[in-house]
């Protein structure tokens, strides 16, 4: 079963400083085994940033969570709070579209 990881990050660092860090880290995420897609987001009301990850399996998500890359999230974004949430993928509105098509 595929899996979703949602990570919300609070930071006192200005978004203009955080955004280039996202782009700098992209190549490393392309090398994560079992990672189908990662989407970065930002809340316009709070300024919090997030990462939404789609993994091919729960095992791939678990392996990523133990990786050095995952452990660098707080320092990479000067986080004052990091809230990861894991989900199993259940139903897709459009099963032939998106990161978990099939």
mmCIF file of N, CA and C in Angstrom:
data_model
loop_
_atom_site.group_PDB
_atom_site.id
_atom_site.type_symbol
_atom_site.label_atom_id
_atom_site.label_comp_id
_atom_site.label_asym_id
_atom_site.label_seq_id
_atom_site.Cartn_x
_atom_site.Cartn_y
_atom_site.Cartn_z
ATOM 1 N N UNK A 1 0.844 -1.176 0.000
ATOM 2 C CA UNK A 1 0.000 0.000 0.000
ATOM 3 C C UNK A 1 0.895 1.247 0.000
ATOM 4 N N UNK A 2 0.557 2.230 -0.816
ATOM 5 C CA UNK A 2 1.332 3.465 -0.864
ATOM 6 C C UNK A 2 1.091 4.278 0.408
ATOM 7 N N UNK A 3 1.976 5.263 0.626
ATOM 8 C CA UNK A 3 1.922 6.033 1.860
ATOM 9 C C UNK A 3 2.165 7.510 1.582
ATOM 10 N N UNK A 4 1.624 8.330 2.460
ATOM 11 C CA UNK A 4 1.781 9.778 2.372
ATOM 12 C C UNK A 4 2.428 10.268 3.659
ATOM 13 N N UNK A 5 3.383 11.163 3.513
ATOM 14 C CA UNK A 5 3.983 11.845 4.652
ATOM 15 C C UNK A 5 3.723 13.328 4.468
ATOM 16 N N UNK A 6 3.158 13.950 5.486
ATOM 17 C CA UNK A 6 2.913 15.389 5.481
ATOM 18 C C UNK A 6 3.764 15.984 6.598
ATOM 19 N N UNK A 7 4.633 16.922 6.265
ATOM 20 C CA UNK A 7 5.497 17.543 7.272
ATOM 21 C C UNK A 7 5.252 19.045 7.261
ATOM 22 N N UNK A 8 4.786 19.562 8.393
ATOM 23 C CA UNK A 8 4.541 21.011 8.534
ATOM 24 C C UNK A 8 5.678 21.603 9.356
ATOM 25 N N UNK A 9 6.220 22.719 8.874
ATOM 26 C CA UNK A 9 7.386 23.324 9.500
ATOM 27 C C UNK A 9 7.103 24.786 9.821
ATOM 28 N N UNK A 10 7.328 25.141 11.076
ATOM 29 C CA UNK A 10 7.286 26.542 11.491
ATOM 30 C C UNK A 10 8.725 27.025 11.569
ATOM 31 N N UNK A 11 8.959 28.233 11.096
ATOM 32 C CA UNK A 11 10.299 28.805 11.116
ATOM 33 C C UNK A 11 10.189 30.315 11.260
ATOM 34 N N UNK A 12 11.143 30.886 11.987
ATOM 35 C CA UNK A 12 11.194 32.338 12.103
ATOM 36 C C UNK A 12 11.985 32.965 10.954
ATOM 37 N N UNK A 13 12.560 32.131 10.107
ATOM 38 C CA UNK A 13 13.331 32.613 8.959
ATOM 39 C C UNK A 13 12.380 33.042 7.847
ATOM 40 N N UNK A 14 12.686 34.150 7.203
ATOM 41 C CA UNK A 14 11.844 34.674 6.124
ATOM 42 C C UNK A 14 11.756 33.672 4.971
ATOM 43 N N UNK A 15 10.577 33.602 4.349
ATOM 44 C CA UNK A 15 10.370 32.674 3.245
ATOM 45 C C UNK A 15 11.365 32.905 2.117
ATOM 46 N N UNK A 16 11.735 34.149 1.889
ATOM 47 C CA UNK A 16 12.699 34.465 0.825
ATOM 48 C C UNK A 16 14.045 33.785 1.064
ATOM 49 N N UNK A 17 14.357 33.470 2.325
ATOM 50 C CA UNK A 17 15.577 32.727 2.642
ATOM 51 C C UNK A 17 15.351 31.216 2.581
ATOM 52 N N UNK A 18 14.131 30.789 2.875
ATOM 53 C CA UNK A 18 13.830 29.357 2.880
ATOM 54 C C UNK A 18 13.660 28.790 1.473
ATOM 55 N N UNK A 19 13.055 29.569 0.586
ATOM 56 C CA UNK A 19 12.752 29.072 -0.759
ATOM 57 C C UNK A 19 13.987 28.550 -1.498
ATOM 58 N N UNK A 20 15.109 29.249 -1.509
ATOM 59 C CA UNK A 20 16.281 28.708 -2.208
ATOM 60 C C UNK A 20 16.764 27.384 -1.610
ATOM 61 N N UNK A 21 16.549 27.198 -0.325
ATOM 62 C CA UNK A 21 16.952 25.944 0.328
ATOM 63 C C UNK A 21 16.143 24.771 -0.209
ATOM 64 N N UNK A 22 14.875 25.022 -0.517
ATOM 65 C CA UNK A 22 14.032 23.971 -1.095
ATOM 66 C C UNK A 22 14.619 23.508 -2.431
ATOM 67 N N UNK A 23 14.972 24.462 -3.261
ATOM 68 C CA UNK A 23 15.530 24.131 -4.579
ATOM 69 C C UNK A 23 16.893 23.443 -4.461
ATOM 70 N N UNK A 24 17.693 23.862 -3.493
ATOM 71 C CA UNK A 24 19.007 23.249 -3.290
ATOM 72 C C UNK A 24 18.881 21.784 -2.895
ATOM 73 N N UNK A 25 17.831 21.437 -2.179
ATOM 74 C CA UNK A 25 17.656 20.072 -1.675
ATOM 75 C C UNK A 25 16.962 19.134 -2.667
ATOM 76 N N UNK A 26 16.340 19.690 -3.709
ATOM 77 C CA UNK A 26 15.607 18.859 -4.674
ATOM 78 C C UNK A 26 16.410 17.678 -5.221
ATOM 79 N N UNK A 27 17.652 17.872 -5.662
ATOM 80 C CA UNK A 27 18.388 16.728 -6.222
ATOM 81 C C UNK A 27 18.546 15.564 -5.241
ATOM 82 N N UNK A 28 18.693 15.864 -3.971
ATOM 83 C CA UNK A 28 18.831 14.793 -2.974
ATOM 84 C C UNK A 28 17.538 14.003 -2.830
ATOM 85 N N UNK A 29 16.403 14.687 -2.937
ATOM 86 C CA UNK A 29 15.121 13.985 -2.825
ATOM 87 C C UNK A 29 14.856 13.107 -4.044
ATOM 88 N N UNK A 30 15.385 13.489 -5.188
ATOM 89 C CA UNK A 30 15.205 12.661 -6.390
ATOM 90 C C UNK A 30 15.885 11.303 -6.246
ATOM 91 N N UNK A 31 16.799 11.180 -5.305
ATOM 92 C CA UNK A 31 17.540 9.932 -5.092
ATOM 93 C C UNK A 31 16.937 9.052 -3.996
ATOM 94 N N UNK A 32 15.867 9.487 -3.348
ATOM 95 C CA UNK A 32 15.277 8.715 -2.253
ATOM 96 C C UNK A 32 14.537 7.507 -2.819
ATOM 97 N N UNK A 33 14.943 6.297 -2.430
ATOM 98 C CA UNK A 33 14.261 5.090 -2.922
ATOM 99 C C UNK A 33 12.785 5.061 -2.512
ATOM 100 N N UNK A 34 11.932 4.786 -3.480
ATOM 101 C CA UNK A 34 10.508 4.643 -3.206
ATOM 102 C C UNK A 34 9.733 5.937 -3.113
ATOM 103 N N UNK A 35 10.403 7.096 -3.257
ATOM 104 C CA UNK A 35 9.691 8.376 -3.233
ATOM 105 C C UNK A 35 9.159 8.661 -4.631
ATOM 106 N N UNK A 36 7.843 8.710 -4.757
ATOM 107 C CA UNK A 36 7.193 8.913 -6.049
ATOM 108 C C UNK A 36 7.119 10.399 -6.394
ATOM 109 N N UNK A 37 6.819 11.226 -5.387
ATOM 110 C CA UNK A 37 6.652 12.656 -5.614
ATOM 111 C C UNK A 37 6.790 13.390 -4.292
ATOM 112 N N UNK A 38 7.276 14.621 -4.358
ATOM 113 C CA UNK A 38 7.300 15.508 -3.196
ATOM 114 C C UNK A 38 6.803 16.860 -3.672
ATOM 115 N N UNK A 39 5.898 17.428 -2.897
ATOM 116 C CA UNK A 39 5.339 18.739 -3.206
ATOM 117 C C UNK A 39 5.620 19.656 -2.019
ATOM 118 N N UNK A 40 6.156 20.824 -2.314
ATOM 119 C CA UNK A 40 6.366 21.827 -1.278
ATOM 120 C C UNK A 40 5.171 22.768 -1.268
ATOM 121 N N UNK A 41 4.795 23.249 -0.087
ATOM 122 C CA UNK A 41 3.690 24.183 0.018
ATOM 123 C C UNK A 41 3.966 25.227 1.091
ATOM 124 N N UNK A 42 3.127 26.237 1.107
ATOM 125 C CA UNK A 42 3.270 27.313 2.086
ATOM 126 C C UNK A 42 1.890 27.835 2.448
ATOM 127 N N UNK A 43 1.655 28.029 3.731
ATOM 128 C CA UNK A 43 0.391 28.603 4.193
ATOM 129 C C UNK A 43 0.461 30.120 4.090
ATOM 130 N N UNK A 44 -0.423 30.735 3.305
ATOM 131 C CA UNK A 44 -0.388 32.195 3.191
ATOM 132 C C UNK A 44 -0.756 32.891 4.497
ATOM 133 N N UNK A 45 -1.518 32.223 5.357
ATOM 134 C CA UNK A 45 -1.953 32.877 6.599
ATOM 135 C C UNK A 45 -0.909 32.792 7.711
ATOM 136 N N UNK A 46 -0.157 31.686 7.788
ATOM 137 C CA UNK A 46 0.810 31.527 8.884
ATOM 138 C C UNK A 46 2.257 31.639 8.418
ATOM 139 N N UNK A 47 2.494 31.424 7.124
ATOM 140 C CA UNK A 47 3.867 31.399 6.623
ATOM 141 C C UNK A 47 4.539 30.053 6.811
ATOM 142 N N UNK A 48 3.846 29.104 7.459
ATOM 143 C CA UNK A 48 4.410 27.759 7.623
ATOM 144 C C UNK A 48 4.629 27.139 6.255
ATOM 145 N N UNK A 49 5.664 26.329 6.151
ATOM 146 C CA UNK A 49 5.913 25.590 4.916
ATOM 147 C C UNK A 49 5.651 24.114 5.179
ATOM 148 N N UNK A 50 5.418 23.368 4.106
ATOM 149 C CA UNK A 50 5.169 21.941 4.274
ATOM 150 C C UNK A 50 5.777 21.168 3.125
ATOM 151 N N UNK A 51 5.970 19.905 3.370
ATOM 152 C CA UNK A 51 6.340 18.952 2.349
ATOM 153 C C UNK A 51 5.303 17.852 2.350
ATOM 154 N N UNK A 52 4.801 17.524 1.180
ATOM 155 C CA UNK A 52 3.852 16.416 1.041
ATOM 156 C C UNK A 52 4.545 15.376 0.181
ATOM 157 N N UNK A 53 4.799 14.221 0.753
ATOM 158 C CA UNK A 53 5.572 13.166 0.117
ATOM 159 C C UNK A 53 4.654 11.995 -0.211
ATOM 160 N N UNK A 54 4.843 11.413 -1.377
ATOM 161 C CA UNK A 54 4.108 10.216 -1.771
ATOM 162 C C UNK A 54 5.126 9.099 -1.963
ATOM 163 N N UNK A 55 4.979 8.027 -1.191
ATOM 164 C CA UNK A 55 5.885 6.886 -1.252
ATOM 165 C C UNK A 55 5.169 5.667 -1.824
ATOM 166 N N UNK A 56 5.927 4.816 -2.475
ATOM 167 C CA UNK A 56 5.320 3.608 -3.061
ATOM 168 C C UNK A 56 4.889 2.613 -2.001
ATOM 169 N N UNK A 57 5.440 2.712 -0.781
ATOM 170 C CA UNK A 57 5.079 1.755 0.269
ATOM 171 C C UNK A 57 5.353 2.341 1.652
ATOM 172 N N UNK A 58 4.755 1.736 2.650
ATOM 173 C CA UNK A 58 5.024 2.108 4.039
ATOM 174 C C UNK A 58 6.490 1.866 4.385
ATOM 175 N N UNK A 59 7.064 0.800 3.832
ATOM 176 C CA UNK A 59 8.469 0.485 4.096
ATOM 177 C C UNK A 59 9.395 1.568 3.553
ATOM 178 N N UNK A 60 9.083 2.104 2.366
ATOM 179 C CA UNK A 60 9.893 3.176 1.788
ATOM 180 C C UNK A 60 9.799 4.440 2.645
ATOM 181 N N UNK A 61 8.599 4.744 3.138
ATOM 182 C CA UNK A 61 8.424 5.890 4.017
ATOM 183 C C UNK A 61 9.228 5.696 5.302
ATOM 184 N N UNK A 62 9.147 4.521 5.889
ATOM 185 C CA UNK A 62 9.880 4.236 7.133
ATOM 186 C C UNK A 62 11.388 4.357 6.926
ATOM 187 N N UNK A 63 11.882 3.870 5.810
ATOM 188 C CA UNK A 63 13.319 3.969 5.520
ATOM 189 C C UNK A 63 13.731 5.426 5.360
ATOM 190 N N UNK A 64 12.915 6.205 4.684
ATOM 191 C CA UNK A 64 13.216 7.628 4.523
ATOM 192 C C UNK A 64 13.270 8.322 5.880
ATOM 193 N N UNK A 65 12.326 8.036 6.759
ATOM 194 C CA UNK A 65 12.276 8.691 8.079
ATOM 195 C C UNK A 65 13.539 8.446 8.887
ATOM 196 N N UNK A 66 14.240 7.340 8.607
ATOM 197 C CA UNK A 66 15.490 7.020 9.309
ATOM 198 C C UNK A 66 16.722 7.581 8.606
ATOM 199 N N UNK A 67 16.511 8.189 7.441
ATOM 200 C CA UNK A 67 17.641 8.665 6.634
ATOM 201 C C UNK A 67 18.223 9.973 7.167
ATOM 202 N N UNK A 68 19.460 10.218 6.789
ATOM 203 C CA UNK A 68 20.118 11.471 7.153
ATOM 204 C C UNK A 68 19.384 12.666 6.538
ATOM 205 N N UNK A 69 18.891 12.513 5.329
ATOM 206 C CA UNK A 69 18.163 13.592 4.660
ATOM 207 C C UNK A 69 16.954 14.025 5.492
ATOM 208 N N UNK A 70 16.180 13.073 5.964
ATOM 209 C CA UNK A 70 15.005 13.387 6.781
ATOM 210 C C UNK A 70 15.415 14.077 8.083
ATOM 211 N N UNK A 71 16.499 13.627 8.653
ATOM 212 C CA UNK A 71 16.948 14.185 9.933
ATOM 213 C C UNK A 71 17.478 15.611 9.805
ATOM 214 N N UNK A 72 17.789 16.062 8.573
ATOM 215 C CA UNK A 72 18.305 17.420 8.389
ATOM 216 C C UNK A 72 17.199 18.459 8.193
ATOM 217 N N UNK A 73 15.958 18.046 8.139
ATOM 218 C CA UNK A 73 14.853 18.987 7.903
ATOM 219 C C UNK A 73 14.851 20.139 8.919
ATOM 220 N N UNK A 74 14.918 19.866 10.221
ATOM 221 C CA UNK A 74 14.865 20.991 11.172
ATOM 222 C C UNK A 74 15.964 22.031 10.961
ATOM 223 N N UNK A 75 17.172 21.597 10.735
ATOM 224 C CA UNK A 75 18.267 22.556 10.556
ATOM 225 C C UNK A 75 18.205 23.232 9.189
ATOM 226 N N UNK A 76 17.773 22.510 8.164
ATOM 227 C CA UNK A 76 17.713 23.088 6.818
ATOM 228 C C UNK A 76 16.756 24.278 6.751
ATOM 229 N N UNK A 77 15.717 24.242 7.560
ATOM 230 C CA UNK A 77 14.706 25.294 7.515
ATOM 231 C C UNK A 77 14.640 26.119 8.800
ATOM 232 N N UNK A 78 15.663 26.015 9.638
ATOM 233 C CA UNK A 78 15.681 26.761 10.905
ATOM 234 C C UNK A 78 14.356 26.584 11.643
ATOM 235 N N UNK A 79 13.892 25.358 11.717
ATOM 236 C CA UNK A 79 12.565 25.069 12.245
ATOM 237 C C UNK A 79 12.467 25.330 13.748
ATOM 238 N N UNK A 80 11.367 25.953 14.123
ATOM 239 C CA UNK A 80 11.035 26.084 15.534
ATOM 240 C C UNK A 80 10.062 24.983 15.938
ATOM 241 N N UNK A 81 9.434 24.371 14.936
ATOM 242 C CA UNK A 81 8.528 23.242 15.173
ATOM 243 C C UNK A 81 8.417 22.439 13.885
ATOM 244 N N UNK A 82 8.498 21.127 14.007
ATOM 245 C CA UNK A 82 8.327 20.221 12.866
ATOM 246 C C UNK A 82 7.270 19.200 13.263
ATOM 247 N N UNK A 83 6.232 19.102 12.455
ATOM 248 C CA UNK A 83 5.149 18.156 12.760
ATOM 249 C C UNK A 83 4.957 17.187 11.600
ATOM 250 N N UNK A 84 5.540 15.991 11.707
ATOM 251 C CA UNK A 84 5.315 14.984 10.660
ATOM 252 C C UNK A 84 4.042 14.174 10.941
ATOM 253 N N UNK A 85 3.315 13.859 9.882
ATOM 254 C CA UNK A 85 2.128 13.009 9.982
ATOM 255 C C UNK A 85 2.182 11.991 8.849
ATOM 256 N N UNK A 86 1.971 10.720 9.170
ATOM 257 C CA UNK A 86 1.999 9.647 8.193
ATOM 258 C C UNK A 86 0.580 9.133 7.944
ATOM 259 N N UNK A 87 0.319 8.805 6.671
ATOM 260 C CA UNK A 87 -0.996 8.305 6.284
ATOM 261 C C UNK A 87 -0.843 7.138 5.316
ATOM 262 N N UNK A 88 -1.758 6.186 5.390
ATOM 263 C CA UNK A 88 -1.877 5.167 4.352
ATOM 264 C C UNK A 88 -2.754 5.749 3.253
ATOM 265 N N UNK A 89 -2.446 5.457 2.020
ATOM 266 C CA UNK A 89 -3.281 5.898 0.912
ATOM 267 C C UNK A 89 -4.481 4.966 0.818
ATOM 268 N N UNK A 90 -5.686 5.539 0.781
ATOM 269 C CA UNK A 90 -6.894 4.720 0.756
ATOM 270 C C UNK A 90 -7.611 4.776 -0.581
ATOM 271 N N UNK A 91 -8.116 5.933 -0.947
ATOM 272 C CA UNK A 91 -8.934 6.090 -2.148
ATOM 273 C C UNK A 91 -8.447 7.315 -2.906
ATOM 274 N N UNK A 92 -8.442 7.228 -4.220
ATOM 275 C CA UNK A 92 -8.042 8.348 -5.059
ATOM 276 C C UNK A 92 -9.221 8.766 -5.932
ATOM 277 N N UNK A 93 -9.515 10.048 -5.959
ATOM 278 C CA UNK A 93 -10.607 10.559 -6.774
ATOM 279 C C UNK A 93 -10.385 10.231 -8.244
ATOM 280 N N UNK A 94 -9.173 10.433 -8.717
ATOM 281 C CA UNK A 94 -8.798 10.141 -10.107
ATOM 282 C C UNK A 94 -7.656 9.129 -10.080
ATOM 283 N N UNK A 95 -7.924 7.851 -10.045
ATOM 284 C CA UNK A 95 -6.868 6.854 -9.908
ATOM 285 C C UNK A 95 -5.864 6.828 -11.056
ATOM 286 N N UNK A 96 -6.203 7.429 -12.188
ATOM 287 C CA UNK A 96 -5.280 7.429 -13.326
ATOM 288 C C UNK A 96 -4.428 8.696 -13.397
ATOM 289 N N UNK A 97 -4.530 9.553 -12.377
ATOM 290 C CA UNK A 97 -3.774 10.801 -12.347
ATOM 291 C C UNK A 97 -2.940 10.898 -11.069
ATOM 292 N N UNK A 98 -1.937 11.763 -11.122
ATOM 293 C CA UNK A 98 -1.211 12.135 -9.922
ATOM 294 C C UNK A 98 -0.110 11.187 -9.525
ATOM 295 N N UNK A 99 0.438 11.439 -8.348
ATOM 296 C CA UNK A 99 1.623 10.716 -7.931
ATOM 297 C C UNK A 99 1.399 9.249 -7.598
ATOM 298 N N UNK A 100 0.160 8.849 -7.401
ATOM 299 C CA UNK A 100 -0.082 7.444 -7.064
ATOM 300 C C UNK A 100 -1.005 6.782 -8.085
ATOM 301 N N UNK A 101 -0.901 7.218 -9.327
ATOM 302 C CA UNK A 101 -1.736 6.647 -10.398
ATOM 303 C C UNK A 101 -1.461 5.169 -10.571
ATOM 304 N N UNK A 102 -2.472 4.468 -10.936
ATOM 305 C CA UNK A 102 -2.265 3.060 -11.213
ATOM 306 C C UNK A 102 -3.342 2.262 -10.749
#
